[in-house]
């Protein structure tokens, strides 16, 4: 086993990473903290890891000081494996370097038991230069918090934001020329249908749906069935599809339970609650709370669920991707999450799709409107925006659309409509300014 580990170390040290496109994620290798990079499969965690290795090279670190181990390498699956063999193998290869001088990069390390005890010992006894990646949310919230408290800095990596998507396609995000605008609009339509998994950006269209379906299957079998020892695989798949169907609506486990029963599936309600925790943990879905000023009430109230990448919706649930409204709302929610805004939904007598908390702790009501609406349909959206703004004491509201841009007033409420492709290609400060500023008072 030690010889296999030596081979893995030396081969990875000679790896040519080629040209890597930077992600919009602020991270420094030299933080004296264990960097824990977490997110869904194929979202780009390994890409971030490679960027950090290039960052080390740029600071004069020699390739012999880099130890990169991918724990999905089947050569490590053996009764003979122990974490200490990694240290022994390295020191036999490069006795001229102390472990204190080394940089350890452990990809998908959660696949091996007691990894956190090893990483903690490595950090305490040898080196502060450690990066680990993992594909489940417990890796971020539970494992790190309990075992590596105070030693780790968590970095969440989600699929590409629209700005990153444009960069990966070589399109300037803030080009306002006619050509630049046309490129951005076409790119956004592609982004809406395929999602933000980096591998898909330059892939031929016929392959994209098949690849997304494969991602979904890997999440099911590797991150759920194997990790949580689930025997009811068909029920799990059916449960996830039911959640995907509920995108944009309050999530009801009781309703899903009744659907199971009406279709003659035998499953307990507690099992479905377990499933919900599992699929969140594996980054298949993310949830947002119903807004309340009380944090305790928010935690215990209704929730809405969204796919962590809406490309999974179009690949798994919508055979012809006909429900673009759901895809669009899912996209907008995830874009705000990638911007690290706190987001909620509003529901009292009427509904508002989102409440967005911006940096200044200001709460902004936001409606998401895929198609242009008129008459009663538009009035319903505006009424929900108005009720939310009154409750939040906000003096303006935002409507994010597919292609409509205008300014209007509704019962003294200042409202700005902006196309999603335009808003999400703005720089962060421009977005903050747009969200926080209302229309000037008319004469």
Short mmCIF file of C-alpha atoms in Angstrom, two decimals:
data_model
loop_
_atom_site.label_atom_id
_atom_site.label_comp_id
_atom_site.label_asym_id
_atom_site.label_seq_id
_atom_site.Cartn_x
_atom_site.Cartn_y
_atom_site.Cartn_z
CA UNK A 1 0.00 0.00 0.00
CA UNK A 2 2.82 2.42 0.83
CA UNK A 3 4.27 1.98 -2.66
CA UNK A 4 0.89 2.75 -4.22
CA UNK A 5 0.67 5.94 -2.17
CA UNK A 6 4.17 6.93 -3.30
CA UNK A 7 3.07 6.48 -6.89
CA UNK A 8 -0.05 8.60 -6.32
CA UNK A 9 2.01 11.38 -4.73
CA UNK A 10 4.67 11.51 -7.45
CA UNK A 11 2.23 11.26 -10.37
CA UNK A 12 0.14 14.10 -8.93
CA UNK A 13 3.24 16.23 -8.42
CA UNK A 14 3.96 16.01 -12.15
CA UNK A 15 0.36 16.81 -13.10
CA UNK A 16 -0.12 19.64 -15.58
CA UNK A 17 -3.25 21.56 -14.55
CA UNK A 18 -3.27 23.59 -17.77
CA UNK A 19 -5.17 26.86 -17.97
CA UNK A 20 -7.60 27.16 -15.06
CA UNK A 21 -10.37 29.75 -15.12
CA UNK A 22 -10.70 31.61 -11.83
CA UNK A 23 -13.92 31.26 -9.87
CA UNK A 24 -15.59 34.14 -8.06
CA UNK A 25 -14.61 32.68 -4.68
CA UNK A 26 -12.27 34.55 -2.37
CA UNK A 27 -9.86 32.08 -0.80
CA UNK A 28 -6.24 32.27 0.29
CA UNK A 29 -4.05 29.23 0.80
CA UNK A 30 -1.98 31.00 3.45
CA UNK A 31 -4.55 31.43 6.20
CA UNK A 32 -3.09 29.12 8.87
CA UNK A 33 -6.46 27.38 8.83
CA UNK A 34 -7.61 24.06 7.43
CA UNK A 35 -9.51 25.04 4.27
CA UNK A 36 -12.62 22.89 3.92
CA UNK A 37 -14.06 23.18 0.41
CA UNK A 38 -17.56 21.72 0.28
CA UNK A 39 -20.37 21.54 -2.27
CA UNK A 40 -22.24 19.22 -4.63
CA UNK A 41 -20.47 16.78 -6.91
CA UNK A 42 -19.09 18.24 -10.15
CA UNK A 43 -19.61 21.82 -8.92
CA UNK A 44 -15.91 22.65 -9.17
CA UNK A 45 -14.37 21.80 -5.77
CA UNK A 46 -11.40 20.03 -7.37
CA UNK A 47 -10.99 23.02 -9.72
CA UNK A 48 -10.67 25.26 -6.63
CA UNK A 49 -8.16 22.82 -5.17
CA UNK A 50 -6.06 23.00 -8.36
CA UNK A 51 -6.23 26.80 -8.32
CA UNK A 52 -4.88 26.74 -4.77
CA UNK A 53 -2.00 24.49 -5.86
CA UNK A 54 -1.19 26.99 -8.61
CA UNK A 55 -1.35 29.71 -5.95
CA UNK A 56 1.27 27.76 -3.97
CA UNK A 57 3.53 27.46 -7.04
CA UNK A 58 3.19 31.21 -7.63
CA UNK A 59 4.50 31.79 -4.09
CA UNK A 60 7.61 29.71 -4.75
CA UNK A 61 6.46 26.42 -3.23
CA UNK A 62 8.20 23.47 -4.93
CA UNK A 63 6.17 20.67 -6.47
CA UNK A 64 7.96 18.23 -4.13
CA UNK A 65 6.25 20.01 -1.22
CA UNK A 66 2.77 19.29 -2.60
CA UNK A 67 0.88 16.17 -1.50
CA UNK A 68 -2.34 15.75 -3.51
CA UNK A 69 -4.51 12.72 -2.73
CA UNK A 70 -7.90 11.98 -4.30
CA UNK A 71 -9.73 9.68 -1.92
CA UNK A 72 -11.95 8.41 -4.72
CA UNK A 73 -8.87 6.65 -6.12
CA UNK A 74 -9.71 2.93 -6.00
CA UNK A 75 -6.08 2.07 -5.22
CA UNK A 76 -6.63 3.39 -1.69
CA UNK A 77 -9.51 0.99 -1.00
CA UNK A 78 -7.74 -1.69 1.01
CA UNK A 79 -7.69 -3.15 4.51
CA UNK A 80 -3.99 -2.21 4.56
CA UNK A 81 -4.67 1.52 4.20
CA UNK A 82 -4.03 3.91 7.06
CA UNK A 83 -3.63 7.68 6.98
CA UNK A 84 -0.19 7.44 8.56
CA UNK A 85 1.04 5.65 5.45
CA UNK A 86 0.64 8.93 3.56
CA UNK A 87 3.10 10.65 5.89
CA UNK A 88 5.49 7.70 5.87
CA UNK A 89 5.40 7.45 2.06
CA UNK A 90 6.09 11.16 1.63
CA UNK A 91 8.96 11.25 4.11
CA UNK A 92 10.61 8.27 2.42
CA UNK A 93 10.28 9.99 -0.96
CA UNK A 94 11.49 13.43 0.17
CA UNK A 95 13.44 13.24 3.43
CA UNK A 96 14.92 16.67 2.69
CA UNK A 97 11.57 18.36 3.42
CA UNK A 98 9.93 18.49 6.83
CA UNK A 99 6.15 18.02 7.02
CA UNK A 100 5.95 21.58 8.35
CA UNK A 101 6.99 22.82 4.89
CA UNK A 102 4.44 20.70 3.03
CA UNK A 103 1.01 21.47 1.61
CA UNK A 104 -1.60 18.73 1.82
CA UNK A 105 -4.59 18.63 -0.56
CA UNK A 106 -7.13 15.90 0.24
CA UNK A 107 -9.95 15.57 -2.30
CA UNK A 108 -13.27 13.91 -1.21
CA UNK A 109 -11.67 12.83 2.05
CA UNK A 110 -15.04 12.14 3.70
CA UNK A 111 -15.03 8.77 1.92
CA UNK A 112 -12.72 7.39 4.64
CA UNK A 113 -13.60 6.89 8.30
CA UNK A 114 -11.89 8.98 10.98
CA UNK A 115 -10.49 11.40 8.43
CA UNK A 116 -11.18 14.34 10.78
CA UNK A 117 -9.04 12.85 13.57
CA UNK A 118 -6.13 12.44 11.15
CA UNK A 119 -6.50 15.97 9.77
CA UNK A 120 -6.68 17.43 13.26
CA UNK A 121 -3.50 15.59 14.31
CA UNK A 122 -1.74 16.64 11.09
CA UNK A 123 -2.72 20.27 11.77
CA UNK A 124 -1.76 20.22 15.46
CA UNK A 125 1.53 18.31 15.10
CA UNK A 126 2.95 19.05 11.66
CA UNK A 127 1.55 21.70 9.32
CA UNK A 128 -1.08 24.40 8.97
CA UNK A 129 -1.16 23.98 5.17
CA UNK A 130 -4.14 21.66 4.66
CA UNK A 131 -7.02 21.75 2.17
CA UNK A 132 -9.83 19.18 2.25
CA UNK A 133 -12.87 18.83 -0.01
CA UNK A 134 -16.15 17.01 0.54
CA UNK A 135 -19.52 16.50 -1.15
CA UNK A 136 -21.94 16.66 1.75
CA UNK A 137 -23.23 19.48 3.87
CA UNK A 138 -22.48 17.67 7.15
CA UNK A 139 -18.85 17.88 6.15
CA UNK A 140 -19.28 21.64 6.39
CA UNK A 141 -21.63 22.02 9.34
CA UNK A 142 -21.23 18.98 11.59
CA UNK A 143 -17.94 17.19 10.98
CA UNK A 144 -15.88 20.37 10.75
CA UNK A 145 -17.68 22.13 13.59
CA UNK A 146 -17.32 19.27 16.08
CA UNK A 147 -13.89 17.85 15.25
CA UNK A 148 -11.98 20.81 13.86
CA UNK A 149 -13.54 23.67 15.80
CA UNK A 150 -11.48 26.84 15.50
CA UNK A 151 -9.03 25.21 13.11
CA UNK A 152 -11.03 25.24 9.87
CA UNK A 153 -12.26 27.83 7.41
CA UNK A 154 -15.26 26.64 5.37
CA UNK A 155 -15.66 27.50 1.68
CA UNK A 156 -18.89 26.52 -0.08
CA UNK A 157 -18.60 25.89 -3.83
CA UNK A 158 -21.82 25.76 -5.83
CA UNK A 159 -22.18 25.35 -9.61
CA UNK A 160 -21.24 28.37 -11.71
CA UNK A 161 -22.98 31.68 -11.19
CA UNK A 162 -24.12 33.44 -14.37
CA UNK A 163 -21.09 35.73 -14.23
CA UNK A 164 -18.80 32.71 -13.95
CA UNK A 165 -20.73 30.98 -16.74
CA UNK A 166 -20.05 33.97 -19.01
CA UNK A 167 -16.35 33.89 -18.06
CA UNK A 168 -16.13 30.17 -18.85
CA UNK A 169 -17.65 30.93 -22.27
CA UNK A 170 -15.24 33.83 -22.84
CA UNK A 171 -17.98 36.49 -22.78
CA UNK A 172 -17.36 39.84 -21.10
CA UNK A 173 -20.06 40.08 -18.37
CA UNK A 174 -20.58 43.85 -18.49
CA UNK A 175 -20.42 44.51 -22.21
CA UNK A 176 -23.22 46.92 -23.14
CA UNK A 177 -22.65 46.87 -26.89
CA UNK A 178 -25.39 45.39 -29.07
CA UNK A 179 -23.23 42.37 -29.77
CA UNK A 180 -22.32 41.95 -26.10
CA UNK A 181 -25.97 42.16 -25.06
CA UNK A 182 -27.00 39.57 -27.65
CA UNK A 183 -24.25 37.20 -26.50
CA UNK A 184 -25.31 37.63 -22.86
CA UNK A 185 -29.00 36.97 -23.63
CA UNK A 186 -28.23 33.84 -25.65
CA UNK A 187 -25.84 32.63 -22.94
CA UNK A 188 -28.52 33.17 -20.31
CA UNK A 189 -31.04 31.06 -22.25
CA UNK A 190 -28.44 28.30 -22.41
CA UNK A 191 -27.69 28.74 -18.69
CA UNK A 192 -31.42 28.47 -17.91
CA UNK A 193 -31.81 25.12 -19.63
CA UNK A 194 -28.53 23.42 -18.65
CA UNK A 195 -27.64 24.91 -15.26
CA UNK A 196 -24.20 25.80 -13.96
CA UNK A 197 -22.15 22.60 -13.72
CA UNK A 198 -18.76 23.65 -15.16
CA UNK A 199 -18.17 20.53 -17.25
CA UNK A 200 -21.25 21.25 -19.38
CA UNK A 201 -20.23 24.74 -20.53
CA UNK A 202 -18.31 23.65 -23.63
CA UNK A 203 -20.03 20.30 -24.13
CA UNK A 204 -22.13 19.53 -27.20
CA UNK A 205 -25.84 20.03 -26.53
CA UNK A 206 -26.98 16.40 -27.11
CA UNK A 207 -24.62 15.19 -24.37
CA UNK A 208 -25.65 17.68 -21.70
CA UNK A 209 -28.90 16.02 -20.64
CA UNK A 210 -27.23 12.60 -20.45
CA UNK A 211 -24.42 14.01 -18.32
CA UNK A 212 -26.90 15.73 -15.98
CA UNK A 213 -28.80 12.45 -15.62
CA UNK A 214 -25.52 10.73 -14.76
CA UNK A 215 -24.76 13.40 -12.14
CA UNK A 216 -28.18 12.75 -10.62
CA UNK A 217 -27.59 8.99 -10.52
CA UNK A 218 -24.18 9.42 -8.87
CA UNK A 219 -25.75 11.67 -6.23
CA UNK A 220 -28.40 9.00 -5.62
CA UNK A 221 -26.11 6.00 -5.34
CA UNK A 222 -22.82 7.42 -4.03
CA UNK A 223 -23.92 10.34 -1.86
CA UNK A 224 -27.24 8.97 -0.61
CA UNK A 225 -27.71 5.20 -0.91
CA UNK A 226 -24.14 4.27 0.05
CA UNK A 227 -23.54 7.02 2.60
CA UNK A 228 -26.83 6.64 4.47
CA UNK A 229 -27.34 2.90 3.89
CA UNK A 230 -30.69 3.44 2.14
CA UNK A 231 -32.35 0.23 0.92
CA UNK A 232 -35.49 1.85 -0.57
CA UNK A 233 -33.80 3.34 -3.64
CA UNK A 234 -36.95 3.60 -5.79
CA UNK A 235 -38.80 5.39 -3.00
CA UNK A 236 -35.89 7.80 -2.62
CA UNK A 237 -35.94 8.64 -6.34
CA UNK A 238 -39.70 9.13 -6.25
CA UNK A 239 -39.34 11.38 -3.19
CA UNK A 240 -36.77 13.59 -4.94
CA UNK A 241 -38.95 13.89 -8.04
CA UNK A 242 -41.87 14.93 -5.83
CA UNK A 243 -39.69 17.67 -4.33
CA UNK A 244 -38.61 18.80 -7.80
CA UNK A 245 -42.28 19.05 -8.78
CA UNK A 246 -42.92 21.31 -5.77
CA UNK A 247 -40.28 23.91 -6.71
CA UNK A 248 -41.74 27.34 -6.02
CA UNK A 249 -44.36 26.00 -3.59
CA UNK A 250 -44.17 25.44 0.19
CA UNK A 251 -42.80 21.98 0.82
CA UNK A 252 -45.24 19.56 2.49
CA UNK A 253 -43.92 16.21 3.68
CA UNK A 254 -47.47 15.35 4.68
CA UNK A 255 -48.68 15.84 1.09
CA UNK A 256 -45.83 13.72 -0.28
CA UNK A 257 -46.65 11.04 2.32
CA UNK A 258 -50.28 11.00 1.16
CA UNK A 259 -49.12 10.76 -2.47
CA UNK A 260 -47.03 7.74 -1.55
CA UNK A 261 -50.00 6.10 0.14
CA UNK A 262 -52.36 6.80 -2.76
CA UNK A 263 -49.85 5.12 -5.08
CA UNK A 264 -49.67 2.07 -2.78
CA UNK A 265 -46.12 2.81 -1.56
CA UNK A 266 -45.48 1.66 2.01
CA UNK A 267 -43.30 4.22 3.75
CA UNK A 268 -43.38 5.91 7.14
CA UNK A 269 -43.58 9.67 7.51
CA UNK A 270 -40.42 9.68 9.65
CA UNK A 271 -38.58 7.97 6.79
CA UNK A 272 -39.59 10.82 4.49
CA UNK A 273 -38.26 13.36 6.99
CA UNK A 274 -35.02 11.36 7.05
CA UNK A 275 -34.95 11.45 3.24
CA UNK A 276 -35.36 15.23 3.33
CA UNK A 277 -32.35 15.59 5.61
CA UNK A 278 -30.30 13.25 3.43
CA UNK A 279 -31.01 15.03 0.14
CA UNK A 280 -30.14 18.39 1.71
CA UNK A 281 -26.96 16.90 3.14
CA UNK A 282 -25.94 15.56 -0.28
CA UNK A 283 -26.58 18.93 -1.94
CA UNK A 284 -29.36 17.59 -4.14
CA UNK A 285 -31.65 20.35 -2.85
CA UNK A 286 -31.47 23.52 -0.83
CA UNK A 287 -34.27 25.08 1.20
CA UNK A 288 -35.32 28.58 2.20
CA UNK A 289 -37.48 29.57 5.17
CA UNK A 290 -40.69 31.56 5.29
CA UNK A 291 -39.77 35.05 6.47
CA UNK A 292 -40.41 36.14 10.03
CA UNK A 293 -38.59 38.73 12.07
CA UNK A 294 -38.14 36.05 14.74
CA UNK A 295 -35.23 33.75 13.89
CA UNK A 296 -36.74 30.98 16.02
CA UNK A 297 -40.05 31.16 14.14
CA UNK A 298 -38.22 31.12 10.79
CA UNK A 299 -36.49 27.87 11.76
CA UNK A 300 -39.80 26.18 12.61
CA UNK A 301 -42.04 27.43 9.86
CA UNK A 302 -42.79 26.47 6.24
CA UNK A 303 -39.96 25.97 3.79
CA UNK A 304 -39.54 25.91 0.03
CA UNK A 305 -37.15 23.51 -1.66
CA UNK A 306 -35.09 24.09 -4.81
CA UNK A 307 -32.67 21.92 -6.75
CA UNK A 308 -29.07 22.88 -5.99
CA UNK A 309 -28.70 23.13 -9.75
CA UNK A 310 -31.82 23.59 -11.89
CA UNK A 311 -30.14 21.64 -14.70
CA UNK A 312 -31.10 18.56 -12.67
CA UNK A 313 -34.76 19.62 -12.93
CA UNK A 314 -34.70 19.76 -16.71
CA UNK A 315 -32.75 16.49 -16.95
CA UNK A 316 -34.71 14.47 -14.42
CA UNK A 317 -38.22 15.82 -14.17
CA UNK A 318 -39.15 17.87 -17.22
CA UNK A 319 -38.86 15.73 -20.31
CA UNK A 320 -39.16 18.70 -22.66
CA UNK A 321 -38.14 21.41 -20.19
CA UNK A 322 -41.58 22.93 -20.71
CA UNK A 323 -41.90 24.47 -17.28
CA UNK A 324 -39.42 27.28 -17.71
CA UNK A 325 -41.12 29.28 -14.95
CA UNK A 326 -39.92 26.78 -12.34
CA UNK A 327 -36.45 26.62 -13.85
CA UNK A 328 -36.30 30.41 -13.86
CA UNK A 329 -37.38 30.77 -10.21
CA UNK A 330 -34.93 28.05 -9.19
CA UNK A 331 -32.16 29.86 -11.06
CA UNK A 332 -32.89 33.21 -9.38
CA UNK A 333 -32.97 31.67 -5.90
CA UNK A 334 -29.63 29.92 -6.44
CA UNK A 335 -28.04 33.05 -7.92
CA UNK A 336 -28.86 34.95 -4.74
CA UNK A 337 -27.46 32.09 -2.65
CA UNK A 338 -24.23 32.16 -4.65
CA UNK A 339 -24.00 35.87 -3.87
CA UNK A 340 -24.22 34.83 -0.19
CA UNK A 341 -27.36 36.82 0.50
CA UNK A 342 -29.75 35.60 3.15
CA UNK A 343 -33.02 34.84 1.36
CA UNK A 344 -36.52 33.87 2.45
CA UNK A 345 -40.00 33.69 0.94
CA UNK A 346 -42.94 35.78 2.12
CA UNK A 347 -46.43 34.42 2.67
CA UNK A 348 -49.36 35.93 4.52
CA UNK A 349 -52.63 36.83 2.80
CA UNK A 350 -50.59 37.11 -0.38
CA UNK A 351 -47.20 35.79 -1.46
CA UNK A 352 -43.90 37.28 -2.54
CA UNK A 353 -41.30 34.96 -4.01
CA UNK A 354 -38.27 36.28 -2.14
CA UNK A 355 -37.14 38.52 0.66
CA UNK A 356 -33.47 39.35 0.11
CA UNK A 357 -31.29 40.65 2.91
CA UNK A 358 -28.48 42.75 1.48
CA UNK A 359 -25.20 43.72 3.14
CA UNK A 360 -26.64 46.69 5.01
CA UNK A 361 -29.21 44.32 6.63
CA UNK A 362 -31.89 45.97 4.50
CA UNK A 363 -34.73 43.63 3.53
CA UNK A 364 -35.90 43.90 -0.09
CA UNK A 365 -39.02 42.13 -1.45
CA UNK A 366 -38.42 40.48 -4.84
CA UNK A 367 -40.87 38.84 -7.23
CA UNK A 368 -39.65 36.45 -9.95
CA UNK A 369 -41.59 36.72 -13.21
CA UNK A 370 -40.58 34.57 -16.18
CA UNK A 371 -43.29 35.70 -18.60
CA UNK A 372 -44.58 39.21 -19.14
CA UNK A 373 -47.90 39.53 -17.33
CA UNK A 374 -50.84 41.86 -17.68
CA UNK A 375 -54.15 42.58 -15.98
CA UNK A 376 -55.17 40.48 -12.98
CA UNK A 377 -52.10 38.24 -13.22
CA UNK A 378 -49.72 41.20 -12.99
CA UNK A 379 -51.85 42.80 -10.26
CA UNK A 380 -51.54 39.61 -8.18
CA UNK A 381 -47.73 39.81 -8.41
CA UNK A 382 -47.78 43.51 -7.54
CA UNK A 383 -50.16 42.97 -4.62
CA UNK A 384 -47.85 40.33 -3.16
CA UNK A 385 -44.91 42.71 -3.55
CA UNK A 386 -46.90 45.49 -1.87
CA UNK A 387 -47.96 43.37 1.11
CA UNK A 388 -44.40 42.17 1.63
CA UNK A 389 -43.01 45.71 1.41
CA UNK A 390 -45.56 46.94 3.98
CA UNK A 391 -44.66 44.11 6.35
CA UNK A 392 -40.93 44.72 5.90
CA UNK A 393 -41.34 48.52 5.96
CA UNK A 394 -39.54 48.62 2.60
CA UNK A 395 -40.10 51.63 0.37
CA UNK A 396 -39.55 49.81 -2.93
CA UNK A 397 -39.63 46.39 -4.52
CA UNK A 398 -37.88 44.49 -7.32
CA UNK A 399 -39.23 42.22 -10.05
CA UNK A 400 -36.68 40.02 -11.81
CA UNK A 401 -37.90 39.09 -15.28
CA UNK A 402 -36.71 37.13 -18.28
CA UNK A 403 -36.59 40.10 -20.65
CA UNK A 404 -38.79 42.91 -19.36
CA UNK A 405 -37.28 46.14 -18.02
CA UNK A 406 -39.27 49.10 -16.77
CA UNK A 407 -40.08 51.24 -13.73
CA UNK A 408 -43.56 51.61 -12.30
CA UNK A 409 -45.54 52.48 -9.21
CA UNK A 410 -48.24 50.46 -7.52
CA UNK A 411 -50.20 52.02 -4.66
CA UNK A 412 -47.30 54.36 -3.82
CA UNK A 413 -44.79 51.50 -4.00
CA UNK A 414 -41.75 52.13 -6.19
CA UNK A 415 -41.03 49.04 -8.34
CA UNK A 416 -38.16 48.29 -10.68
CA UNK A 417 -38.21 45.45 -13.22
CA UNK A 418 -34.90 44.13 -14.52
CA UNK A 419 -34.03 41.13 -16.75
CA UNK A 420 -32.16 38.38 -14.91
CA UNK A 421 -29.37 38.25 -17.50
CA UNK A 422 -28.68 41.94 -16.88
CA UNK A 423 -28.98 41.93 -13.08
CA UNK A 424 -26.83 38.84 -12.50
CA UNK A 425 -24.10 40.07 -14.86
CA UNK A 426 -23.69 43.26 -12.83
CA UNK A 427 -20.75 43.62 -10.48
CA UNK A 428 -21.52 42.99 -6.82
CA UNK A 429 -21.58 46.66 -5.82
CA UNK A 430 -23.80 47.53 -8.79
CA UNK A 431 -26.24 44.83 -7.69
CA UNK A 432 -26.25 46.18 -4.14
CA UNK A 433 -26.93 49.70 -5.43
CA UNK A 434 -29.77 48.50 -7.66
CA UNK A 435 -31.42 46.52 -4.88
CA UNK A 436 -31.11 49.26 -2.28
CA UNK A 437 -32.19 52.31 -4.31
CA UNK A 438 -35.79 53.21 -5.03
CA UNK A 439 -37.18 55.28 -7.88
CA UNK A 440 -36.95 59.06 -7.50
CA UNK A 441 -40.19 60.74 -6.46
CA UNK A 442 -42.02 62.04 -9.54
CA UNK A 443 -43.10 65.64 -9.81
#
